[in-house]
Amino acid sequence: MSMQRKDGTMSMRIICAIFFLVFTSLYLYKYQSDILAVTQHVLSNGATHYNKVIGTILITLSLWLVQIAVHAASKLNHRAHALTYIPSLLLLAVLTDVSPHLAIGNYLGVWLWLFPLLMVLYVGVVWFFKQLESMEPVSLSFGLFSRLTWVNLLQMLIMALVVCGIGCSDTVFHCRMRMESDLLKGDYVAAARVGKHVEETDSSLTMLRILALTKTNSLCERLFEYPLTGGSDAMFPNGTSVKVMMLPEDSIYANFGVVFKEKLRPLTYLQFVNKSKYTNKVSKDWLLCAYLLDCNLDQFVKTLPSYYQVTQPLPKAFREALVLYNHLRKKPKIIYRESTMDADYEDFKKAYYLSSDPTARISNVKDNFGTTYWFYYLTHAATHPVRSV
């Protein structure tokens, strides 16, 4: 091999290595750090904690060493050089292919047998391309802009996209783990910002949002600015549809000072706490929000005067609920008027009735009123029938 050809392939290999190191580092640090944190937490039973900086460096360097070893063994230096990164990138994909139902016994899943099988096939592929390498014509183009470089970079890009496709891309799960990480660090403001404009949600994410807003003293002001689901049943963990994976459950109940051995439904628990010596501002706000989450306006109005003076300034969610209640009830038990909010509600109704199609009606009000309790009630009232408590 001529010195020119050696220099040309060396440039290509350096560029491929830079691509790999940059992609792997960003993928681990910016996208999958919270997923790796919960993976380490679950697999170690909470005994160890993931550090995103150290973890990113160690994993990236380890995978690079795997590639160096594969290259040393295969000597693939030309158009198929990028294939020496397959084991490293596949390991990266396996490492981040984490399910929201992660447990010690199911972490690897199908990879337990699929990865060894793919490695056997990979050996055959490497052997095949090694035989072709000797038949490749000598290229007169070398360096950064050579065809050799771009062919390998294209392969690297395709493999990077495959990694992104295999790794955990569940938006809601990412939001949940980001929030749990922020809550564990005590960064409640950051936790409250996570996924605010992401429409997908689940009951576990709803619970974490309620907790984060409580910690920032903005629960009753901002709760219904977020996508929510699950009603009041989503306010506390139940181990199935509502759960935490890193955050201790006790940290949630610590706001109320009492935990029962037998789990109660959130609404029942909050009603009990507010009749006991443990009642506090948080428990009162949570109970009122529980009624609103269940679209139970009558019970909300019945309870509100016990905790707040209705004639005094109220949080945004409570004001919106009272305005809605006064428009829905012919004989409201509390007469509430606020000129600006009443005008906004009239605009809400006008936008809603612009169309006779149910889907179009929702779309008409979403842009301007999607962060109001009125929109929440409109989209959830049918799924949360009023309960008689």
PDB file of N, CA and C in Angstrom, residues 215-314:
ATOM      1  N   LYS A 215     -44.219  21.865  45.303  1.00  0.00           N
ATOM      2  CA  LYS A 215     -42.930  22.311  45.835  1.00  0.00           C
ATOM      3  C   LYS A 215     -42.582  23.738  45.414  1.00  0.00           C
ATOM      4  N   THR A 216     -43.170  24.194  44.316  1.00  0.00           N
ATOM      5  CA  THR A 216     -42.914  25.570  43.870  1.00  0.00           C
ATOM      6  C   THR A 216     -44.056  26.513  44.261  1.00  0.00           C
ATOM      7  N   ASN A 217     -44.949  26.019  45.113  1.00  0.00           N
ATOM      8  CA  ASN A 217     -46.075  26.830  45.612  1.00  0.00           C
ATOM      9  C   ASN A 217     -46.941  27.396  44.484  1.00  0.00           C
ATOM     10  N   SER A 218     -47.125  26.614  43.436  1.00  0.00           N
ATOM     11  CA  SER A 218     -47.920  27.097  42.303  1.00  0.00           C
ATOM     12  C   SER A 218     -48.958  26.074  41.841  1.00  0.00           C
ATOM     13  N   LEU A 219     -49.286  25.112  42.702  1.00  0.00           N
ATOM     14  CA  LEU A 219     -50.207  24.042  42.306  1.00  0.00           C
ATOM     15  C   LEU A 219     -51.558  24.592  41.861  1.00  0.00           C
ATOM     16  N   CYS A 220     -52.184  25.387  42.700  1.00  0.00           N
ATOM     17  CA  CYS A 220     -53.540  25.864  42.409  1.00  0.00           C
ATOM     18  C   CYS A 220     -53.556  26.951  41.342  1.00  0.00           C
ATOM     19  N   GLU A 221     -52.408  27.498  41.069  1.00  0.00           N
ATOM     20  CA  GLU A 221     -52.310  28.538  40.044  1.00  0.00           C
ATOM     21  C   GLU A 221     -52.089  27.938  38.661  1.00  0.00           C
ATOM     22  N   ARG A 222     -51.280  26.882  38.562  1.00  0.00           N
ATOM     23  CA  ARG A 222     -50.808  26.434  37.249  1.00  0.00           C
ATOM     24  C   ARG A 222     -51.154  24.994  36.893  1.00  0.00           C
ATOM     25  N   LEU A 223     -51.805  24.253  37.771  1.00  0.00           N
ATOM     26  CA  LEU A 223     -52.008  22.823  37.532  1.00  0.00           C
ATOM     27  C   LEU A 223     -52.619  22.528  36.172  1.00  0.00           C
ATOM     28  N   PHE A 224     -53.645  23.252  35.801  1.00  0.00           N
ATOM     29  CA  PHE A 224     -54.375  22.911  34.583  1.00  0.00           C
ATOM     30  C   PHE A 224     -53.771  23.542  33.330  1.00  0.00           C
ATOM     31  N   GLU A 225     -52.570  24.075  33.476  1.00  0.00           N
ATOM     32  CA  GLU A 225     -51.813  24.524  32.311  1.00  0.00           C
ATOM     33  C   GLU A 225     -51.063  23.360  31.669  1.00  0.00           C
ATOM     34  N   TYR A 226     -51.100  22.200  32.320  1.00  0.00           N
ATOM     35  CA  TYR A 226     -50.369  21.019  31.857  1.00  0.00           C
ATOM     36  C   TYR A 226     -51.341  19.965  31.324  1.00  0.00           C
ATOM     37  N   PRO A 227     -50.881  19.113  30.394  1.00  0.00           N
ATOM     38  CA  PRO A 227     -51.677  17.938  30.032  1.00  0.00           C
ATOM     39  C   PRO A 227     -51.777  17.006  31.242  1.00  0.00           C
ATOM     40  N   LEU A 228     -52.987  16.595  31.590  1.00  0.00           N
ATOM     41  CA  LEU A 228     -53.214  15.764  32.769  1.00  0.00           C
ATOM     42  C   LEU A 228     -54.120  14.599  32.406  1.00  0.00           C
ATOM     43  N   THR A 229     -53.988  13.518  33.151  1.00  0.00           N
ATOM     44  CA  THR A 229     -54.877  12.378  32.960  1.00  0.00           C
ATOM     45  C   THR A 229     -54.954  11.593  34.258  1.00  0.00           C
ATOM     46  N   GLY A 230     -56.014  10.808  34.397  1.00  0.00           N
ATOM     47  CA  GLY A 230     -56.133   9.928  35.556  1.00  0.00           C
ATOM     48  C   GLY A 230     -56.996  10.448  36.677  1.00  0.00           C
ATOM     49  N   GLY A 231     -57.414  11.718  36.619  1.00  0.00           N
ATOM     50  CA  GLY A 231     -58.235  12.267  37.687  1.00  0.00           C
ATOM     51  C   GLY A 231     -57.519  12.280  39.023  1.00  0.00           C
ATOM     52  N   SER A 232     -58.285  12.278  40.114  1.00  0.00           N
ATOM     53  CA  SER A 232     -57.678  12.312  41.446  1.00  0.00           C
ATOM     54  C   SER A 232     -56.931  11.024  41.768  1.00  0.00           C
ATOM     55  N   ASP A 233     -57.258   9.938  41.067  1.00  0.00           N
ATOM     56  CA  ASP A 233     -56.559   8.670  41.301  1.00  0.00           C
ATOM     57  C   ASP A 233     -55.088   8.750  40.911  1.00  0.00           C
ATOM     58  N   ALA A 234     -54.719   9.787  40.160  1.00  0.00           N
ATOM     59  CA  ALA A 234     -53.323   9.942  39.732  1.00  0.00           C
ATOM     60  C   ALA A 234     -52.507  10.784  40.699  1.00  0.00           C
ATOM     61  N   MET A 235     -53.060  11.100  41.860  1.00  0.00           N
ATOM     62  CA  MET A 235     -52.355  12.009  42.773  1.00  0.00           C
ATOM     63  C   MET A 235     -51.345  11.312  43.667  1.00  0.00           C
ATOM     64  N   PHE A 236     -51.502   9.996  43.863  1.00  0.00           N
ATOM     65  CA  PHE A 236     -50.578   9.236  44.708  1.00  0.00           C
ATOM     66  C   PHE A 236     -50.217   7.929  44.014  1.00  0.00           C
ATOM     67  N   PRO A 237     -49.046   7.369  44.329  1.00  0.00           N
ATOM     68  CA  PRO A 237     -48.639   6.101  43.713  1.00  0.00           C
ATOM     69  C   PRO A 237     -49.566   4.961  44.128  1.00  0.00           C
ATOM     70  N   ASN A 238     -49.842   4.068  43.169  1.00  0.00           N
ATOM     71  CA  ASN A 238     -50.581   2.847  43.496  1.00  0.00           C
ATOM     72  C   ASN A 238     -49.806   1.595  43.115  1.00  0.00           C
ATOM     73  N   GLY A 239     -48.583   1.798  42.603  1.00  0.00           N
ATOM     74  CA  GLY A 239     -47.719   0.670  42.265  1.00  0.00           C
ATOM     75  C   GLY A 239     -47.943   0.098  40.890  1.00  0.00           C
ATOM     76  N   THR A 240     -48.986   0.512  40.202  1.00  0.00           N
ATOM     77  CA  THR A 240     -49.272  -0.019  38.865  1.00  0.00           C
ATOM     78  C   THR A 240     -49.367   1.117  37.845  1.00  0.00           C
ATOM     79  N   SER A 241     -50.541   1.741  37.767  1.00  0.00           N
ATOM     80  CA  SER A 241     -50.726   2.810  36.778  1.00  0.00           C
ATOM     81  C   SER A 241     -50.103   4.129  37.211  1.00  0.00           C
ATOM     82  N   VAL A 242     -49.860   4.268  38.507  1.00  0.00           N
ATOM     83  CA  VAL A 242     -49.225   5.479  39.041  1.00  0.00           C
ATOM     84  C   VAL A 242     -48.056   5.046  39.916  1.00  0.00           C
ATOM     85  N   LYS A 243     -46.834   5.369  39.482  1.00  0.00           N
ATOM     86  CA  LYS A 243     -45.684   4.904  40.254  1.00  0.00           C
ATOM     87  C   LYS A 243     -44.476   5.798  40.046  1.00  0.00           C
ATOM     88  N   VAL A 244     -43.560   5.682  40.984  1.00  0.00           N
ATOM     89  CA  VAL A 244     -42.251   6.322  40.861  1.00  0.00           C
ATOM     90  C   VAL A 244     -41.212   5.217  40.769  1.00  0.00           C
ATOM     91  N   MET A 245     -40.093   5.499  40.093  1.00  0.00           N
ATOM     92  CA  MET A 245     -39.065   4.481  39.899  1.00  0.00           C
ATOM     93  C   MET A 245     -37.776   4.802  40.640  1.00  0.00           C
ATOM     94  N   MET A 246     -37.502   6.079  40.870  1.00  0.00           N
ATOM     95  CA  MET A 246     -36.314   6.475  41.634  1.00  0.00           C
ATOM     96  C   MET A 246     -36.682   7.259  42.888  1.00  0.00           C
ATOM     97  N   LEU A 247     -37.709   8.056  42.786  1.00  0.00           N
ATOM     98  CA  LEU A 247     -38.134   8.912  43.896  1.00  0.00           C
ATOM     99  C   LEU A 247     -38.815   8.075  44.973  1.00  0.00           C
ATOM    100  N   PRO A 248     -38.405   8.187  46.231  1.00  0.00           N
ATOM    101  CA  PRO A 248     -39.063   7.424  47.304  1.00  0.00           C
ATOM    102  C   PRO A 248     -40.522   7.861  47.471  1.00  0.00           C
ATOM    103  N   GLU A 249     -41.423   6.905  47.620  1.00  0.00           N
ATOM    104  CA  GLU A 249     -42.830   7.243  47.827  1.00  0.00           C
ATOM    105  C   GLU A 249     -43.020   8.075  49.088  1.00  0.00           C
ATOM    106  N   ASP A 250     -42.178   7.827  50.087  1.00  0.00           N
ATOM    107  CA  ASP A 250     -42.300   8.569  51.350  1.00  0.00           C
ATOM    108  C   ASP A 250     -42.136  10.069  51.148  1.00  0.00           C
ATOM    109  N   SER A 251     -41.369  10.456  50.116  1.00  0.00           N
ATOM    110  CA  SER A 251     -41.155  11.885  49.881  1.00  0.00           C
ATOM    111  C   SER A 251     -42.442  12.573  49.438  1.00  0.00           C
ATOM    112  N   ILE A 252     -43.387  11.810  48.914  1.00  0.00           N
ATOM    113  CA  ILE A 252     -44.683  12.372  48.527  1.00  0.00           C
ATOM    114  C   ILE A 252     -45.581  12.508  49.754  1.00  0.00           C
ATOM    115  N   TYR A 253     -45.640  11.428  50.537  1.00  0.00           N
ATOM    116  CA  TYR A 253     -46.494  11.438  51.732  1.00  0.00           C
ATOM    117  C   TYR A 253     -45.938  12.344  52.825  1.00  0.00           C
ATOM    118  N   ALA A 254     -44.657  12.702  52.729  1.00  0.00           N
ATOM    119  CA  ALA A 254     -44.057  13.587  53.736  1.00  0.00           C
ATOM    120  C   ALA A 254     -44.741  14.953  53.775  1.00  0.00           C
ATOM    121  N   ASN A 255     -45.401  15.319  52.689  1.00  0.00           N
ATOM    122  CA  ASN A 255     -46.121  16.596  52.657  1.00  0.00           C
ATOM    123  C   ASN A 255     -47.350  16.592  53.562  1.00  0.00           C
ATOM    124  N   PHE A 256     -47.766  15.376  53.980  1.00  0.00           N
ATOM    125  CA  PHE A 256     -49.012  15.258  54.740  1.00  0.00           C
ATOM    126  C   PHE A 256     -48.817  14.678  56.137  1.00  0.00           C
ATOM    127  N   GLY A 257     -47.643  14.123  56.394  1.00  0.00           N
ATOM    128  CA  GLY A 257     -47.317  13.694  57.746  1.00  0.00           C
ATOM    129  C   GLY A 257     -47.903  12.376  58.185  1.00  0.00           C
ATOM    130  N   VAL A 258     -48.571  11.647  57.307  1.00  0.00           N
ATOM    131  CA  VAL A 258     -49.159  10.370  57.712  1.00  0.00           C
ATOM    132  C   VAL A 258     -49.184   9.413  56.519  1.00  0.00           C
ATOM    133  N   VAL A 259     -48.803   8.162  56.781  1.00  0.00           N
ATOM    134  CA  VAL A 259     -48.814   7.110  55.764  1.00  0.00           C
ATOM    135  C   VAL A 259     -49.533   5.904  56.340  1.00  0.00           C
ATOM    136  N   PHE A 260     -50.425   5.304  55.575  1.00  0.00           N
ATOM    137  CA  PHE A 260     -51.144   4.115  56.022  1.00  0.00           C
ATOM    138  C   PHE A 260     -50.516   2.873  55.405  1.00  0.00           C
ATOM    139  N   LYS A 261     -50.519   1.780  56.172  1.00  0.00           N
ATOM    140  CA  LYS A 261     -49.987   0.528  55.639  1.00  0.00           C
ATOM    141  C   LYS A 261     -50.803   0.081  54.428  1.00  0.00           C
ATOM    142  N   GLU A 262     -52.104   0.229  54.543  1.00  0.00           N
ATOM    143  CA  GLU A 262     -52.978  -0.120  53.429  1.00  0.00           C
ATOM    144  C   GLU A 262     -53.241   1.131  52.597  1.00  0.00           C
ATOM    145  N   LYS A 263     -52.952   1.032  51.305  1.00  0.00           N
ATOM    146  CA  LYS A 263     -53.128   2.205  50.447  1.00  0.00           C
ATOM    147  C   LYS A 263     -54.607   2.544  50.284  1.00  0.00           C
ATOM    148  N   LEU A 264     -54.916   3.806  50.463  1.00  0.00           N
ATOM    149  CA  LEU A 264     -56.264   4.306  50.233  1.00  0.00           C
ATOM    150  C   LEU A 264     -56.313   5.022  48.889  1.00  0.00           C
ATOM    151  N   ARG A 265     -57.498   5.117  48.331  1.00  0.00           N
ATOM    152  CA  ARG A 265     -57.630   5.938  47.128  1.00  0.00           C
ATOM    153  C   ARG A 265     -57.271   7.372  47.488  1.00  0.00           C
ATOM    154  N   PRO A 266     -56.611   8.088  46.607  1.00  0.00           N
ATOM    155  CA  PRO A 266     -56.149   9.441  46.938  1.00  0.00           C
ATOM    156  C   PRO A 266     -57.226  10.342  47.527  1.00  0.00           C
ATOM    157  N   LEU A 267     -58.421  10.317  46.947  1.00  0.00           N
ATOM    158  CA  LEU A 267     -59.481  11.187  47.448  1.00  0.00           C
ATOM    159  C   LEU A 267     -59.860  10.817  48.879  1.00  0.00           C
ATOM    160  N   THR A 268     -59.961   9.520  49.146  1.00  0.00           N
ATOM    161  CA  THR A 268     -60.282   9.057  50.502  1.00  0.00           C
ATOM    162  C   THR A 268     -59.187   9.462  51.477  1.00  0.00           C
ATOM    163  N   TYR A 269     -57.941   9.291  51.061  1.00  0.00           N
ATOM    164  CA  TYR A 269     -56.804   9.656  51.908  1.00  0.00           C
ATOM    165  C   TYR A 269     -56.825  11.147  52.234  1.00  0.00           C
ATOM    166  N   LEU A 270     -57.037  11.984  51.235  1.00  0.00           N
ATOM    167  CA  LEU A 270     -57.023  13.432  51.443  1.00  0.00           C
ATOM    168  C   LEU A 270     -58.183  13.888  52.323  1.00  0.00           C
ATOM    169  N   GLN A 271     -59.337  13.270  52.157  1.00  0.00           N
ATOM    170  CA  GLN A 271     -60.474  13.610  53.015  1.00  0.00           C
ATOM    171  C   GLN A 271     -60.173  13.259  54.468  1.00  0.00           C
ATOM    172  N   PHE A 272     -59.529  12.105  54.664  1.00  0.00           N
ATOM    173  CA  PHE A 272     -59.181  11.697  56.032  1.00  0.00           C
ATOM    174  C   PHE A 272     -58.167  12.666  56.645  1.00  0.00           C
ATOM    175  N   VAL A 273     -57.122  12.991  55.887  1.00  0.00           N
ATOM    176  CA  VAL A 273     -56.080  13.884  56.404  1.00  0.00           C
ATOM    177  C   VAL A 273     -56.668  15.232  56.804  1.00  0.00           C
ATOM    178  N   ASN A 274     -57.582  15.737  55.998  1.00  0.00           N
ATOM    179  CA  ASN A 274     -58.136  17.065  56.278  1.00  0.00           C
ATOM    180  C   ASN A 274     -59.159  17.068  57.413  1.00  0.00           C
ATOM    181  N   LYS A 275     -59.522  15.897  57.890  1.00  0.00           N
ATOM    182  CA  LYS A 275     -60.372  15.806  59.077  1.00  0.00           C
ATOM    183  C   LYS A 275     -59.554  15.478  60.322  1.00  0.00           C
ATOM    184  N   SER A 276     -58.243  15.318  60.137  1.00  0.00           N
ATOM    185  CA  SER A 276     -57.373  14.915  61.240  1.00  0.00           C
ATOM    186  C   SER A 276     -56.495  16.076  61.689  1.00  0.00           C
ATOM    187  N   LYS A 277     -55.661  15.801  62.677  1.00  0.00           N
ATOM    188  CA  LYS A 277     -54.736  16.826  63.179  1.00  0.00           C
ATOM    189  C   LYS A 277     -53.612  17.122  62.192  1.00  0.00           C
ATOM    190  N   TYR A 278     -53.487  16.289  61.152  1.00  0.00           N
ATOM    191  CA  TYR A 278     -52.399  16.466  60.184  1.00  0.00           C
ATOM    192  C   TYR A 278     -52.757  17.449  59.069  1.00  0.00           C
ATOM    193  N   THR A 279     -53.954  17.966  59.083  1.00  0.00           N
ATOM    194  CA  THR A 279     -54.360  18.877  58.010  1.00  0.00           C
ATOM    195  C   THR A 279     -53.436  20.092  57.927  1.00  0.00           C
ATOM    196  N   ASN A 280     -53.127  20.507  56.719  1.00  0.00           N
ATOM    197  CA  ASN A 280     -52.287  21.687  56.486  1.00  0.00           C
ATOM    198  C   ASN A 280     -52.675  22.305  55.147  1.00  0.00           C
ATOM    199  N   LYS A 281     -52.003  23.364  54.768  1.00  0.00           N
ATOM    200  CA  LYS A 281     -52.364  24.056  53.526  1.00  0.00           C
ATOM    201  C   LYS A 281     -52.212  23.146  52.313  1.00  0.00           C
ATOM    202  N   VAL A 282     -51.160  22.332  52.303  1.00  0.00           N
ATOM    203  CA  VAL A 282     -50.938  21.436  51.170  1.00  0.00           C
ATOM    204  C   VAL A 282     -52.076  20.431  51.048  1.00  0.00           C
ATOM    205  N   SER A 283     -52.467  19.822  52.160  1.00  0.00           N
ATOM    206  CA  SER A 283     -53.535  18.817  52.111  1.00  0.00           C
ATOM    207  C   SER A 283     -54.857  19.443  51.667  1.00  0.00           C
ATOM    208  N   LYS A 284     -55.103  20.677  52.081  1.00  0.00           N
ATOM    209  CA  LYS A 284     -56.334  21.368  51.675  1.00  0.00           C
ATOM    210  C   LYS A 284     -56.319  21.662  50.177  1.00  0.00           C
ATOM    211  N   ASP A 285     -55.196  22.163  49.690  1.00  0.00           N
ATOM    212  CA  ASP A 285     -55.096  22.458  48.258  1.00  0.00           C
ATOM    213  C   ASP A 285     -55.212  21.188  47.425  1.00  0.00           C
ATOM    214  N   TRP A 286     -54.596  20.118  47.896  1.00  0.00           N
ATOM    215  CA  TRP A 286     -54.669  18.856  47.161  1.00  0.00           C
ATOM    216  C   TRP A 286     -56.100  18.334  47.106  1.00  0.00           C
ATOM    217  N   LEU A 287     -56.838  18.465  48.194  1.00  0.00           N
ATOM    218  CA  LEU A 287     -58.224  17.990  48.192  1.00  0.00           C
ATOM    219  C   LEU A 287     -59.068  18.801  47.213  1.00  0.00           C
ATOM    220  N   LEU A 288     -58.901  20.106  47.229  1.00  0.00           N
ATOM    221  CA  LEU A 288     -59.646  20.944  46.285  1.00  0.00           C
ATOM    222  C   LEU A 288     -59.275  20.618  44.841  1.00  0.00           C
ATOM    223  N   CYS A 289     -57.984  20.406  44.599  1.00  0.00           N
ATOM    224  CA  CYS A 289     -57.538  20.033  43.244  1.00  0.00           C
ATOM    225  C   CYS A 289     -58.045  18.645  42.861  1.00  0.00           C
ATOM    226  N   ALA A 290     -58.171  17.756  43.846  1.00  0.00           N
ATOM    227  CA  ALA A 290     -58.709  16.418  43.574  1.00  0.00           C
ATOM    228  C   ALA A 290     -60.140  16.517  43.049  1.00  0.00           C
ATOM    229  N   TYR A 291     -60.944  17.366  43.669  1.00  0.00           N
ATOM    230  CA  TYR A 291     -62.311  17.556  43.185  1.00  0.00           C
ATOM    231  C   TYR A 291     -62.318  18.128  41.773  1.00  0.00           C
ATOM    232  N   LEU A 292     -61.421  19.058  41.512  1.00  0.00           N
ATOM    233  CA  LEU A 292     -61.356  19.641  40.172  1.00  0.00           C
ATOM    234  C   LEU A 292     -60.878  18.617  39.145  1.00  0.00           C
ATOM    235  N   LEU A 293     -59.912  17.799  39.520  1.00  0.00           N
ATOM    236  CA  LEU A 293     -59.430  16.759  38.608  1.00  0.00           C
ATOM    237  C   LEU A 293     -60.539  15.776  38.254  1.00  0.00           C
ATOM    238  N   ASP A 294     -61.447  15.542  39.206  1.00  0.00           N
ATOM    239  CA  ASP A 294     -62.582  14.646  38.963  1.00  0.00           C
ATOM    240  C   ASP A 294     -63.779  15.381  38.369  1.00  0.00           C
ATOM    241  N   CYS A 295     -63.594  16.663  38.063  1.00  0.00           N
ATOM    242  CA  CYS A 295     -64.669  17.491  37.495  1.00  0.00           C
ATOM    243  C   CYS A 295     -65.883  17.555  38.414  1.00  0.00           C
ATOM    244  N   ASN A 296     -65.653  17.447  39.702  1.00  0.00           N
ATOM    245  CA  ASN A 296     -66.725  17.488  40.696  1.00  0.00           C
ATOM    246  C   ASN A 296     -66.855  18.917  41.235  1.00  0.00           C
ATOM    247  N   LEU A 297     -67.482  19.763  40.444  1.00  0.00           N
ATOM    248  CA  LEU A 297     -67.587  21.178  40.794  1.00  0.00           C
ATOM    249  C   LEU A 297     -68.433  21.412  42.043  1.00  0.00           C
ATOM    250  N   ASP A 298     -69.470  20.614  42.220  1.00  0.00           N
ATOM    251  CA  ASP A 298     -70.348  20.811  43.375  1.00  0.00           C
ATOM    252  C   ASP A 298     -69.610  20.566  44.687  1.00  0.00           C
ATOM    253  N   GLN A 299     -68.817  19.502  44.736  1.00  0.00           N
ATOM    254  CA  GLN A 299     -68.070  19.216  45.958  1.00  0.00           C
ATOM    255  C   GLN A 299     -66.957  20.237  46.170  1.00  0.00           C
ATOM    256  N   PHE A 300     -66.374  20.697  45.076  1.00  0.00           N
ATOM    257  CA  PHE A 300     -65.357  21.746  45.165  1.00  0.00           C
ATOM    258  C   PHE A 300     -65.948  23.014  45.782  1.00  0.00           C
ATOM    259  N   VAL A 301     -67.104  23.424  45.286  1.00  0.00           N
ATOM    260  CA  VAL A 301     -67.754  24.637  45.787  1.00  0.00           C
ATOM    261  C   VAL A 301     -68.194  24.458  47.238  1.00  0.00           C
ATOM    262  N   LYS A 302     -68.608  23.272  47.596  1.00  0.00           N
ATOM    263  CA  LYS A 302     -69.023  23.001  48.973  1.00  0.00           C
ATOM    264  C   LYS A 302     -67.844  23.097  49.936  1.00  0.00           C
ATOM    265  N   THR A 303     -66.658  22.671  49.490  1.00  0.00           N
ATOM    266  CA  THR A 303     -65.481  22.603  50.362  1.00  0.00           C
ATOM    267  C   THR A 303     -64.685  23.903  50.383  1.00  0.00           C
ATOM    268  N   LEU A 304     -64.663  24.613  49.280  1.00  0.00           N
ATOM    269  CA  LEU A 304     -63.811  25.796  49.134  1.00  0.00           C
ATOM    270  C   LEU A 304     -63.944  26.809  50.277  1.00  0.00           C
ATOM    271  N   PRO A 305     -65.160  27.193  50.708  1.00  0.00           N
ATOM    272  CA  PRO A 305     -65.264  28.209  51.771  1.00  0.00           C
ATOM    273  C   PRO A 305     -64.663  27.782  53.105  1.00  0.00           C
ATOM    274  N   SER A 306     -64.468  26.484  53.306  1.00  0.00           N
ATOM    275  CA  SER A 306     -63.857  26.017  54.553  1.00  0.00           C
ATOM    276  C   SER A 306     -62.369  26.333  54.596  1.00  0.00           C
ATOM    277  N   TYR A 307     -61.758  26.507  53.415  1.00  0.00           N
ATOM    278  CA  TYR A 307     -60.311  26.701  53.350  1.00  0.00           C
ATOM    279  C   TYR A 307     -59.906  28.082  52.836  1.00  0.00           C
ATOM    280  N   TYR A 308     -60.775  28.735  52.084  1.00  0.00           N
ATOM    281  CA  TYR A 308     -60.456  30.036  51.484  1.00  0.00           C
ATOM    282  C   TYR A 308     -61.621  31.002  51.671  1.00  0.00           C
ATOM    283  N   GLN A 309     -61.299  32.275  51.783  1.00  0.00           N
ATOM    284  CA  GLN A 309     -62.321  33.317  51.746  1.00  0.00           C
ATOM    285  C   GLN A 309     -62.580  33.659  50.281  1.00  0.00           C
ATOM    286  N   VAL A 310     -63.767  33.339  49.831  1.00  0.00           N
ATOM    287  CA  VAL A 310     -64.082  33.492  48.413  1.00  0.00           C
ATOM    288  C   VAL A 310     -64.036  34.954  47.979  1.00  0.00           C
ATOM    289  N   THR A 311     -64.215  35.857  48.928  1.00  0.00           N
ATOM    290  CA  THR A 311     -64.178  37.288  48.588  1.00  0.00           C
ATOM    291  C   THR A 311     -62.761  37.812  48.412  1.00  0.00           C
ATOM    292  N   GLN A 312     -61.774  37.015  48.828  1.00  0.00           N
ATOM    293  CA  GLN A 312     -60.372  37.395  48.684  1.00  0.00           C
ATOM    294  C   GLN A 312     -59.815  36.844  47.369  1.00  0.00           C
ATOM    295  N   PRO A 313     -58.680  37.381  46.889  1.00  0.00           N
ATOM    296  CA  PRO A 313     -58.077  36.857  45.653  1.00  0.00           C
ATOM    297  C   PRO A 313     -57.807  35.354  45.752  1.00  0.00           C
ATOM    298  N   LEU A 314     -58.199  34.632  44.717  1.00  0.00           N
ATOM    299  CA  LEU A 314     -58.053  33.180  44.681  1.00  0.00           C
ATOM    300  C   LEU A 314     -57.062  32.775  43.597  1.00  0.00           C
TER     301      LEU A 314
END
